[in-house]
mmCIF file of C-alpha atoms in Angstrom:
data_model
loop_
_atom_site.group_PDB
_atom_site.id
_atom_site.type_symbol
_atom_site.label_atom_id
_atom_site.label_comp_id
_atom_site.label_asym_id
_atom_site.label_seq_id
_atom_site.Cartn_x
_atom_site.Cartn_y
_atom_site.Cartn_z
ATOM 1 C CA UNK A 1 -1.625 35.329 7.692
ATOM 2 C CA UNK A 2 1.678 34.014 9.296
ATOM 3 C CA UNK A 3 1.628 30.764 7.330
ATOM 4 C CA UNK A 4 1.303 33.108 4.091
ATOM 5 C CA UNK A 5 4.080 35.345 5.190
ATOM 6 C CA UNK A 6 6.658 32.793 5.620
ATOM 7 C CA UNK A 7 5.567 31.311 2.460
ATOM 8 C CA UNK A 8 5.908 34.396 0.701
ATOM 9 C CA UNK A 9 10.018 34.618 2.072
ATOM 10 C CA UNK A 10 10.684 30.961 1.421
ATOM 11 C CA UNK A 11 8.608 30.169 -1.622
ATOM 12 C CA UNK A 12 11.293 29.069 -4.501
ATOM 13 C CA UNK A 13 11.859 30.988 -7.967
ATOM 14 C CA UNK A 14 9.893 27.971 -9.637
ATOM 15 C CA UNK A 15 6.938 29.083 -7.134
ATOM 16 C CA UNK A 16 7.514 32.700 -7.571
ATOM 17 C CA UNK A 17 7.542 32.375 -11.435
ATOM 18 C CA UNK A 18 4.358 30.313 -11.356
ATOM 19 C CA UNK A 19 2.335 32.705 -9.098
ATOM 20 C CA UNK A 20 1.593 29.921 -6.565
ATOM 21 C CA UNK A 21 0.257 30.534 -3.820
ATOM 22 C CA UNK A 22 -0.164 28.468 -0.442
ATOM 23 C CA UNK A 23 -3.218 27.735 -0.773
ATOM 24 C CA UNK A 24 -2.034 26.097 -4.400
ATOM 25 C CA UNK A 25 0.823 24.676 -2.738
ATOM 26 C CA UNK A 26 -1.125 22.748 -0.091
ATOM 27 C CA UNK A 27 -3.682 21.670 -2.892
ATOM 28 C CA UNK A 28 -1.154 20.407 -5.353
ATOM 29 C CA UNK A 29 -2.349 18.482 -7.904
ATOM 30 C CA UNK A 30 -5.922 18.859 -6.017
ATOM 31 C CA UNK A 31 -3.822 16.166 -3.650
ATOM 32 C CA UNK A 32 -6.598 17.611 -0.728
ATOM 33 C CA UNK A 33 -9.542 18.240 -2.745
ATOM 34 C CA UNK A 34 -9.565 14.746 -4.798
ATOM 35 C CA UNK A 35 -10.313 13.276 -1.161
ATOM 36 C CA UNK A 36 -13.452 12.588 -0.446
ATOM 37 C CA UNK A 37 -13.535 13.353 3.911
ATOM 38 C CA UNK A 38 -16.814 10.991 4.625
ATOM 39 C CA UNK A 39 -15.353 8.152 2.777
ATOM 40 C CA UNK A 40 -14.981 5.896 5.947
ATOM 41 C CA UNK A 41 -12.516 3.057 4.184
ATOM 42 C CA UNK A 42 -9.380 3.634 2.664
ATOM 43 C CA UNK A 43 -6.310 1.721 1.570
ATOM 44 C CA UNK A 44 -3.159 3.308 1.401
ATOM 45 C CA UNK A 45 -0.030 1.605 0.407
ATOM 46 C CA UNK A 46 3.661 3.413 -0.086
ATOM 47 C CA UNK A 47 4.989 5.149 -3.117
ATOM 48 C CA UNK A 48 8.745 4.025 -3.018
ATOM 49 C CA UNK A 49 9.740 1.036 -1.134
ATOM 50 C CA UNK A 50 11.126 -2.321 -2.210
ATOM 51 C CA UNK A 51 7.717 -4.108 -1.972
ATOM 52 C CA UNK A 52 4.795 -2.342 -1.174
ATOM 53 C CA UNK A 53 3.392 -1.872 2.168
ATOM 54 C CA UNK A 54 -0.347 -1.460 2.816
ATOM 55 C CA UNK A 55 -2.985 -0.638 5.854
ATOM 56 C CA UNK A 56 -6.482 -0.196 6.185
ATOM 57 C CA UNK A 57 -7.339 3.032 7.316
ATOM 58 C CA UNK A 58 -10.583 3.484 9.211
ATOM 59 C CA UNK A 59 -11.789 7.181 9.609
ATOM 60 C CA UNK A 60 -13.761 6.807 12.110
ATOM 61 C CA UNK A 61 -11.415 5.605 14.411
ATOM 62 C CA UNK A 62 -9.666 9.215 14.552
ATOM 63 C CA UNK A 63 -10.737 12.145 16.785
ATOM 64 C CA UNK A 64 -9.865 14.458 14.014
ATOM 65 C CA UNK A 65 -10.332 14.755 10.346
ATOM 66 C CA UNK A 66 -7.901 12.158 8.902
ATOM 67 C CA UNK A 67 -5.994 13.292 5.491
ATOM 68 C CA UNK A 68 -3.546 11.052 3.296
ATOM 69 C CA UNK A 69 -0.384 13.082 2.978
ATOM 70 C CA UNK A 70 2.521 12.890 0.119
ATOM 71 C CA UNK A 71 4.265 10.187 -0.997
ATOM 72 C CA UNK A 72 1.269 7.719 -0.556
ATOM 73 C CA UNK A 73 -1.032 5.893 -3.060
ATOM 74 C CA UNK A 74 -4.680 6.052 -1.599
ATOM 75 C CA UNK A 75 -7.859 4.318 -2.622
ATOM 76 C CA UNK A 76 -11.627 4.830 -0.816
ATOM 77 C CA UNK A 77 -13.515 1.472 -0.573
ATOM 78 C CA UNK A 78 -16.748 0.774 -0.010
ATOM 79 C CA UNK A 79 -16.869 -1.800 3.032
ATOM 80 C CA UNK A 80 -14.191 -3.362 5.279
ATOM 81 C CA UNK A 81 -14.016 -6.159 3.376
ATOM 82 C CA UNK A 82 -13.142 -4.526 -0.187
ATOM 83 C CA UNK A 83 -10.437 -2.798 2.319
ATOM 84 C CA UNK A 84 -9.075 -5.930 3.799
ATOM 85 C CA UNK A 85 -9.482 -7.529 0.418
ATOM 86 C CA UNK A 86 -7.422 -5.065 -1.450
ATOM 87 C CA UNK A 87 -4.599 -4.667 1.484
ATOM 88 C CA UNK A 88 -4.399 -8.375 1.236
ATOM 89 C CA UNK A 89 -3.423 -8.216 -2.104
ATOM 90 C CA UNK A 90 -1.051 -5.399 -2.182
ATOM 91 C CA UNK A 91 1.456 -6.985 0.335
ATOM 92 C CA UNK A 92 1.048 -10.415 -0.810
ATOM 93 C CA UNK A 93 4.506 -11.734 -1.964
ATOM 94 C CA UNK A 94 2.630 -12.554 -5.363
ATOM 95 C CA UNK A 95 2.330 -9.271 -6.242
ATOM 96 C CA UNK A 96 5.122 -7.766 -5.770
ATOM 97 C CA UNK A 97 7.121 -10.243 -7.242
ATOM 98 C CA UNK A 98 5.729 -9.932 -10.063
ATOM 99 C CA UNK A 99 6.521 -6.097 -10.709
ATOM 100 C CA UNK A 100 10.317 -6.540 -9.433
ATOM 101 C CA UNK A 101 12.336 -6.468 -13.025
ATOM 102 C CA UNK A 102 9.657 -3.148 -13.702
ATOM 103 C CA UNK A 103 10.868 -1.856 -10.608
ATOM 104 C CA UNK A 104 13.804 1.144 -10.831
ATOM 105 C CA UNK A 105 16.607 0.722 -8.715
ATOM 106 C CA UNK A 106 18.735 2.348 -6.684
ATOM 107 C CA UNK A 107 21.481 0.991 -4.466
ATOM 108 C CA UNK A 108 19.660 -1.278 -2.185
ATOM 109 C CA UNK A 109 17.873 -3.035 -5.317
ATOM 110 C CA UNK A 110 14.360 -2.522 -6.131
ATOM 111 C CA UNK A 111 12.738 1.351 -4.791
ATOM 112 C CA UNK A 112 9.393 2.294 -6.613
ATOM 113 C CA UNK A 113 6.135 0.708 -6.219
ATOM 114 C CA UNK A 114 3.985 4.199 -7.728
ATOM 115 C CA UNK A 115 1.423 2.196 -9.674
ATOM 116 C CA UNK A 116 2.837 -1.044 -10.449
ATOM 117 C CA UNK A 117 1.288 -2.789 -8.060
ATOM 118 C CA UNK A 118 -2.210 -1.553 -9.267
ATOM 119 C CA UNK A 119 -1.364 -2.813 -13.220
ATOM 120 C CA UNK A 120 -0.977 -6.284 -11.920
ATOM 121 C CA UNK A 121 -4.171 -7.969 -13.314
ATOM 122 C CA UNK A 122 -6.318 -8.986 -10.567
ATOM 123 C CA UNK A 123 -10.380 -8.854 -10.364
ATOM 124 C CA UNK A 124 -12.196 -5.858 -8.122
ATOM 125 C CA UNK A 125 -14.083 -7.282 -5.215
ATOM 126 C CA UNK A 126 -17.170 -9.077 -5.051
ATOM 127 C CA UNK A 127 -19.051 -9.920 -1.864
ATOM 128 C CA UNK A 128 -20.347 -13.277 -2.643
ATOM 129 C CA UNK A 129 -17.325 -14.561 -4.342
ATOM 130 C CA UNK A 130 -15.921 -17.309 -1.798
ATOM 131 C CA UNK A 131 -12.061 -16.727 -2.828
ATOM 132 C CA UNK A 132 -12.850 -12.798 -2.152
ATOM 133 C CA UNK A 133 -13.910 -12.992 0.720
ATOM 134 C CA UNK A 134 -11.657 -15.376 2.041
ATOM 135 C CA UNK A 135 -8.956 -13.166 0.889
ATOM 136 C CA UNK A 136 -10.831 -10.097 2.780
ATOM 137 C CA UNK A 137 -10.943 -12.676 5.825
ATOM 138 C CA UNK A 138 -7.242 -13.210 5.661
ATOM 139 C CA UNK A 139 -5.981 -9.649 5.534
ATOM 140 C CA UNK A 140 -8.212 -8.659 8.710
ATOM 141 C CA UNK A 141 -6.709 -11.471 10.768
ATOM 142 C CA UNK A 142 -2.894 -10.491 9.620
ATOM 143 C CA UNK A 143 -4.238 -6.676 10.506
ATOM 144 C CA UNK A 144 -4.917 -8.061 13.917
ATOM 145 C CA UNK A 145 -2.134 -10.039 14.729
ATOM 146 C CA UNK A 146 -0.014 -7.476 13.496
ATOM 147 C CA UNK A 147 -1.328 -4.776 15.891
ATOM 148 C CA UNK A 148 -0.820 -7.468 18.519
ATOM 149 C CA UNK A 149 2.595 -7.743 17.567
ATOM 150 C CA UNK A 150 3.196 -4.446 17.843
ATOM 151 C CA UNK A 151 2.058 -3.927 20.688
ATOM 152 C CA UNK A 152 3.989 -6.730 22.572
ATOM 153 C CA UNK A 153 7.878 -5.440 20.850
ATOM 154 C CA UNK A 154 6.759 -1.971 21.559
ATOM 155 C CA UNK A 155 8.056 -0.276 18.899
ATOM 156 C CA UNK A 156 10.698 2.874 19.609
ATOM 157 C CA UNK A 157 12.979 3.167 17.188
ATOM 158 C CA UNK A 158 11.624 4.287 13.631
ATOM 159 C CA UNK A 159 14.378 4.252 12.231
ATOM 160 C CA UNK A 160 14.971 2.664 8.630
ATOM 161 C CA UNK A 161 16.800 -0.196 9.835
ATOM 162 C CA UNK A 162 15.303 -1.107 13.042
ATOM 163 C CA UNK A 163 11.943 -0.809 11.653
ATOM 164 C CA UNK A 164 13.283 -3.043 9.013
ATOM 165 C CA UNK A 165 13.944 -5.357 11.540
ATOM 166 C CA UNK A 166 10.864 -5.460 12.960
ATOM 167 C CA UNK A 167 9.348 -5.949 9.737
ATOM 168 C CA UNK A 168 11.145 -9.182 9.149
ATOM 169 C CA UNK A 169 10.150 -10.446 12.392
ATOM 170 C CA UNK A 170 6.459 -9.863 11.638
ATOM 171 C CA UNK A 171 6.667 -11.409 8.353
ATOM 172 C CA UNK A 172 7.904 -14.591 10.407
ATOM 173 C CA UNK A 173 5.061 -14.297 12.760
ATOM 174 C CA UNK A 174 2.572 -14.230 9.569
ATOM 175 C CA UNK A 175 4.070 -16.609 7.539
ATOM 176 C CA UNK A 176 1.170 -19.276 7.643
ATOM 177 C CA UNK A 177 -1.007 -16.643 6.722
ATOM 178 C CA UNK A 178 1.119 -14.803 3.591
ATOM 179 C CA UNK A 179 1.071 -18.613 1.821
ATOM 180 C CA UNK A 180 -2.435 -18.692 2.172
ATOM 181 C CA UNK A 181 -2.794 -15.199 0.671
ATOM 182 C CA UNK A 182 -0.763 -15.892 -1.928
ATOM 183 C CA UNK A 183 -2.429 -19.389 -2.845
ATOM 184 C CA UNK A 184 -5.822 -17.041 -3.241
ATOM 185 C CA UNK A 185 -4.112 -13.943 -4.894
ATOM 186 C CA UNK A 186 -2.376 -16.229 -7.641
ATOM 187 C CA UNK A 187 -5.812 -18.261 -8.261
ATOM 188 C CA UNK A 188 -7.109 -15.093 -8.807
ATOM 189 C CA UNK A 189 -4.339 -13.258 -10.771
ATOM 190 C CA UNK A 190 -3.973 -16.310 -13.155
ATOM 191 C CA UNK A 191 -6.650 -18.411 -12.833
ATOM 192 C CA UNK A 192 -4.528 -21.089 -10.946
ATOM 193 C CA UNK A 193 -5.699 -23.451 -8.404
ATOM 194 C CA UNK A 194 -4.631 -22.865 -4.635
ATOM 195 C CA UNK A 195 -2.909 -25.798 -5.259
ATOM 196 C CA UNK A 196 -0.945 -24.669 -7.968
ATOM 197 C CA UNK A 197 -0.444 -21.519 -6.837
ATOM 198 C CA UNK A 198 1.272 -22.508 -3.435
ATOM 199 C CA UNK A 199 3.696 -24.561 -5.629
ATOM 200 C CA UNK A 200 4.333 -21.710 -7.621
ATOM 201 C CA UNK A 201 4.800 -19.307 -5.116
ATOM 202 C CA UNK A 202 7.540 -21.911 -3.864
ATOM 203 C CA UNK A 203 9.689 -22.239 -6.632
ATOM 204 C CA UNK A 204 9.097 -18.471 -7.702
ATOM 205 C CA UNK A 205 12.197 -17.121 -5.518
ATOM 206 C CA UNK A 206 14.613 -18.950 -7.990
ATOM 207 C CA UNK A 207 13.168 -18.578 -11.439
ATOM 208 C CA UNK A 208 12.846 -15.737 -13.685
ATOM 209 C CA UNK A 209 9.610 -13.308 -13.219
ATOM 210 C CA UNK A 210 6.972 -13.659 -15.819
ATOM 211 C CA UNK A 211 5.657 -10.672 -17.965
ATOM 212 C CA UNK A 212 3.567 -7.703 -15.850
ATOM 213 C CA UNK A 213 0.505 -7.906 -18.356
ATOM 214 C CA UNK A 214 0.247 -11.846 -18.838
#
């Protein structure tokens, strides 16, 4: 009844002319209700950011109910290693290069991921496909040497640049790891060799991205 009353004092004229309610509010776009609670696997990944960031969420590890809030791009998987698989390709350097020039921009260069990421062409997960679930096999180690890592710098300051920081540090610490996942994610994306694709992730930082959809 509190949590009503406020929002009936603070709601804005937009609100007001809608007849929203809280309850609407809360359920926005069926943001709540589009989640399915006894899903135990999820990958989330951020909205706006200059390359996307994403974790493998585990329900079960939670005392309490856990819900994906605004502002980030969620997706229920079926087994740890669809989770791991799809994480693996979401922060690999692959990727994301290749949505930069779709990318808007904002003062700091490149800002929002949305679905980008998701449009790059890249094949859902299969159990008994060696490069899938070597790719799976990769993001679970880089999950656990990154909690390890965080752990030992003991992370205080959240703060945008700090955390920054920190995040360049890691990506040093993982670096062995990231070439491998990008060797597997561009033989998968384009049909390349590991070979080929190791090369090409090498001489990608100076030449000109190719097209999203090729």
């Amino acid at each position: 009844s509190e949590a009503e009353r406020r929002w009936e004092q603070n709601k804005t004229e937009r609100n007001d002319a809608a007849g929203m309610t809280l309850q609407d509010r809360l359920n926005f776009q069926r943001g709540l209700t589009l989640q399915n609670p006894k899903a135990r696997w999820l990958v989330l990944y951020t909205a706006s950011a200059t390359d996307a960031s994403a974790s493998v969420v585990d329900r079960r590890a939670f005392d309490h109910p856990f819900v994906v809030e605004s502002k980030t791009y969620w997706c229920e998987c079926r087994s740890e290693a669809e989770a791991q698989y799809l994480s693996a390709y979401i922060n690999s350097d692959y990727a994301n290069e290749k949505i930069k020039e779709f990318q808007s921009r904002g003062l700091f260069g490149p800002r929002d991921i949305h679905k980008l990421i998701v449009k790059v062409p890249f094949p859902k997960f299969e159990k008994d496909n060696p490069d899938h679930t070597a790719l799976a096999a990769l993001g679970r180690k880089c999950a656990g040497l990154t909690a390890n890592f965080i752990k030992a710098v003991n992370v205080e300051d959240l703060q945008a640049r700090a955390l920054g920081t920190v995040r360049a540090r890691l990506k040093e610490q993982l670096a062995n790891e990231l070439e491998d996942i990008d060797a597997i994610v561009g033989k998968l994306s384009m049909g390349q060799s590991a070979t080929q694709a190791i090369v090409r992730k090498k001489s990608r930082r100076n030449a000109r991205m190719g097209k999203l959809f090729e």
